[in-house]
Amino acid sequence: METTQGSGASAPENEKKVTLEYRMRFWDLYGFSLRQALTGLNGCAYWLVLALLVWRMITGFAEDKQSVRILLIGAVILLVVVMPANMALRTAQALRMAAQYQNDSVYTVSAEGIFVKQGEAEELVEWSRIRKVRESRRCFYAYVLKNSAFIFPKELLGEDTETLRELLQAYAGKSVPDRSAAER
């Protein structure tokens, strides 16, 4: 399917659409939050600091300096255990507190855009508002802001997974590489 730019794309001959109704789940939101934290400039800094700390731990052990070892092990534990655990707690809190996560939402993806219905509230997000689209092994992400995206879990899409990929490619004007096979 040819990729077109923005919301001015013409509809396919047989109007495709995907409708998904679900309440945001912990692992979907946590995966998105972790993805945001570990990619981009912040992610590069995280991985660089972690690599330097691990390298220093390895070379520092040869020097047998007890205080250096304790400090470095503490820093690695902070980055590897505490940061993800803190993110998990914040994700759980967001799911409990944020109104948009309290009820099921209905998402309909079509040539017009992404239509969202949450309770009585309804909104059509046109394709021109979608900044980028990404696909992971578990989900599709359609970003409306740098740190805000519609999350479409593949597990819930079932046989509509390929149709959603085609719609996102055609109308968001962004390439959506199929990473599902590569990440298995």
Short mmCIF file of C-alpha atoms in Angstrom, two decimals:
data_model
loop_
_atom_site.label_atom_id
_atom_site.label_comp_id
_atom_site.label_asym_id
_atom_site.label_seq_id
_atom_site.Cartn_x
_atom_site.Cartn_y
_atom_site.Cartn_z
CA MET A 1 0.00 0.00 0.00
CA GLU A 2 1.37 3.42 -0.87
CA THR A 3 2.12 5.73 2.00
CA THR A 4 0.47 9.14 1.73
CA GLN A 5 0.97 12.26 3.82
CA GLY A 6 -1.54 13.70 6.27
CA SER A 7 -5.30 13.51 6.33
CA GLY A 8 -5.75 14.26 2.65
CA ALA A 9 -5.30 10.63 1.64
CA SER A 10 -8.02 9.08 -0.40
CA ALA A 11 -9.90 6.14 1.09
CA PRO A 12 -9.20 2.64 -0.15
CA GLU A 13 -11.80 1.09 -2.40
CA ASN A 14 -13.12 -1.15 0.38
CA GLU A 15 -13.22 1.20 3.38
CA LYS A 16 -11.10 -0.47 6.05
CA LYS A 17 -11.47 0.23 9.71
CA VAL A 18 -10.48 -1.36 12.98
CA THR A 19 -12.48 -1.00 16.18
CA LEU A 20 -10.96 -1.88 19.53
CA GLU A 21 -12.69 -1.61 22.90
CA TYR A 22 -10.61 -2.01 26.01
CA ARG A 23 -9.54 -0.53 29.32
CA MET A 24 -5.87 0.41 29.54
CA ARG A 25 -3.90 -2.42 31.11
CA PHE A 26 -0.88 -2.11 33.39
CA TRP A 27 1.62 -3.89 31.14
CA ASP A 28 0.63 -1.87 28.07
CA LEU A 29 1.06 1.47 29.85
CA TYR A 30 4.18 0.33 31.71
CA GLY A 31 5.72 -0.89 28.44
CA PHE A 32 5.03 2.48 26.85
CA SER A 33 6.50 4.36 29.84
CA LEU A 34 9.59 2.17 29.87
CA ARG A 35 9.98 2.58 26.11
CA GLN A 36 9.84 6.36 26.53
CA ALA A 37 12.40 6.33 29.35
CA LEU A 38 14.89 4.06 27.61
CA THR A 39 14.89 5.54 24.11
CA GLY A 40 15.84 8.92 22.74
CA LEU A 41 18.31 11.25 24.43
CA ASN A 42 17.32 10.23 27.97
CA GLY A 43 17.68 6.58 27.05
CA CYS A 44 21.12 7.14 25.55
CA ALA A 45 22.25 8.84 28.76
CA TYR A 46 20.77 6.00 30.85
CA TRP A 47 22.54 3.27 28.86
CA LEU A 48 25.81 5.22 28.76
CA VAL A 49 25.85 5.76 32.53
CA LEU A 50 24.91 2.12 33.14
CA ALA A 51 27.66 0.88 30.80
CA LEU A 52 30.24 3.15 32.44
CA LEU A 53 29.21 2.00 35.91
CA VAL A 54 29.41 -1.67 34.94
CA TRP A 55 32.79 -1.10 33.28
CA ARG A 56 34.06 0.71 36.36
CA MET A 57 32.76 -2.07 38.59
CA ILE A 58 34.70 -4.63 36.59
CA THR A 59 37.92 -2.62 36.54
CA GLY A 60 37.39 -1.30 40.07
CA PHE A 61 37.14 -4.81 41.53
CA ALA A 62 40.70 -5.45 40.44
CA GLU A 63 41.81 -2.52 42.61
CA ASP A 64 39.96 -4.07 45.57
CA LYS A 65 38.63 -0.81 46.95
CA GLN A 66 35.66 -1.67 49.14
CA SER A 67 34.04 1.78 49.14
CA VAL A 68 34.26 2.08 45.34
CA ARG A 69 32.64 -1.32 44.91
CA ILE A 70 29.79 -0.52 47.28
CA LEU A 71 29.12 2.83 45.61
CA LEU A 72 29.15 1.34 42.12
CA ILE A 73 26.96 -1.63 43.05
CA GLY A 74 24.51 0.79 44.67
CA ALA A 75 24.41 2.93 41.51
CA VAL A 76 23.80 -0.09 39.27
CA ILE A 77 21.02 -1.31 41.57
CA LEU A 78 19.49 2.17 41.43
CA LEU A 79 19.48 2.15 37.62
CA VAL A 80 18.49 -1.49 37.09
CA VAL A 81 16.05 -2.12 39.94
CA VAL A 82 14.86 1.10 41.55
CA MET A 83 14.15 3.11 38.38
CA PRO A 84 11.97 0.40 36.75
CA ALA A 85 10.24 -0.34 40.08
CA ASN A 86 9.49 3.35 40.58
CA MET A 87 8.10 3.53 37.06
CA ALA A 88 5.90 0.51 37.78
CA LEU A 89 4.53 2.19 40.91
CA ARG A 90 3.81 5.41 38.99
CA THR A 91 2.09 3.42 36.24
CA ALA A 92 -0.10 1.61 38.76
CA GLN A 93 -0.96 4.94 40.41
CA ALA A 94 -1.84 6.51 37.05
CA LEU A 95 -4.16 3.61 36.26
CA ARG A 96 -5.93 4.06 39.60
CA MET A 97 -6.16 7.86 39.54
CA ALA A 98 -6.51 9.06 35.94
CA ALA A 99 -10.10 9.32 34.74
CA GLN A 100 -9.29 8.20 31.19
CA TYR A 101 -8.15 4.79 32.50
CA GLN A 102 -11.18 4.07 34.69
CA ASN A 103 -13.53 2.83 31.97
CA ASP A 104 -13.35 1.03 28.68
CA SER A 105 -12.56 3.18 25.67
CA VAL A 106 -13.58 2.49 22.09
CA TYR A 107 -11.03 3.29 19.40
CA THR A 108 -12.05 3.21 15.75
CA VAL A 109 -9.22 3.65 13.26
CA SER A 110 -10.32 4.52 9.72
CA ALA A 111 -9.52 6.78 6.80
CA GLU A 112 -10.85 9.75 8.81
CA GLY A 113 -8.46 9.27 11.71
CA ILE A 114 -8.70 7.75 15.17
CA PHE A 115 -12.13 8.13 16.70
CA VAL A 116 -12.07 7.83 20.49
CA LYS A 117 -15.11 7.32 22.70
CA GLN A 118 -14.70 7.34 26.48
CA GLY A 119 -18.03 7.27 28.26
CA GLU A 120 -19.97 10.26 26.94
CA ALA A 121 -16.90 12.02 25.53
CA GLU A 122 -16.09 11.55 21.85
CA GLU A 123 -13.27 12.92 19.73
CA LEU A 124 -11.93 12.40 16.25
CA VAL A 125 -8.14 12.72 16.10
CA GLU A 126 -7.35 13.48 12.48
CA TRP A 127 -4.31 11.92 10.85
CA SER A 128 -2.58 15.30 10.58
CA ARG A 129 -2.33 15.32 14.42
CA ILE A 130 -0.42 12.02 14.53
CA ARG A 131 3.29 12.86 14.94
CA LYS A 132 4.78 9.41 14.50
CA VAL A 133 3.84 5.75 14.56
CA ARG A 134 5.90 2.94 16.09
CA GLU A 135 5.41 -0.78 16.38
CA SER A 136 6.84 -3.05 19.05
CA ARG A 137 6.49 -6.78 19.49
CA ARG A 138 3.39 -6.22 21.66
CA CYS A 139 1.79 -2.92 20.55
CA PHE A 140 1.33 -0.16 18.00
CA TYR A 141 1.91 3.40 19.23
CA ALA A 142 0.34 6.38 17.42
CA TYR A 143 1.93 9.47 18.98
CA VAL A 144 -0.08 12.69 19.28
CA LEU A 145 2.58 14.34 21.46
CA LYS A 146 6.20 13.51 22.19
CA ASN A 147 5.26 11.54 25.31
CA SER A 148 1.62 10.71 24.60
CA ALA A 149 0.31 8.04 22.27
CA PHE A 150 -2.63 5.84 21.50
CA ILE A 151 -1.61 2.30 22.47
CA PHE A 152 -3.06 -0.57 20.44
CA PRO A 153 -2.13 -3.98 21.94
CA LYS A 154 -1.69 -6.60 19.22
CA GLU A 155 -2.99 -9.29 21.55
CA LEU A 156 -6.40 -7.59 21.55
CA LEU A 157 -6.35 -6.83 17.82
CA GLY A 158 -6.12 -10.46 16.75
CA GLU A 159 -6.66 -10.78 13.01
CA ASP A 160 -7.06 -6.99 12.69
CA THR A 161 -3.34 -6.48 13.38
CA GLU A 162 -2.38 -6.32 9.70
CA THR A 163 -5.35 -4.08 8.86
CA LEU A 164 -4.32 -1.62 11.57
CA ARG A 165 -0.72 -1.66 10.29
CA GLU A 166 -1.98 -0.86 6.78
CA LEU A 167 -4.20 1.99 8.02
CA LEU A 168 -1.39 3.52 10.07
CA GLN A 169 1.00 3.32 7.12
CA ALA A 170 -1.47 4.72 4.63
CA TYR A 171 -2.95 7.59 6.61
CA ALA A 172 -0.45 8.61 9.26
CA GLY A 173 2.07 9.19 6.48
CA LYS A 174 4.67 7.29 8.48
CA SER A 175 6.27 3.95 7.76
CA VAL A 176 5.41 1.27 10.29
CA PRO A 177 8.03 -1.47 10.02
CA ASP A 178 6.79 -4.94 10.92
CA ARG A 179 8.93 -5.72 13.95
CA SER A 180 6.80 -8.57 15.21
CA ALA A 181 8.88 -11.25 13.46
CA ALA A 182 12.23 -9.64 14.27
CA GLU A 183 11.54 -9.38 18.02
CA ARG A 184 10.46 -12.99 18.62
#
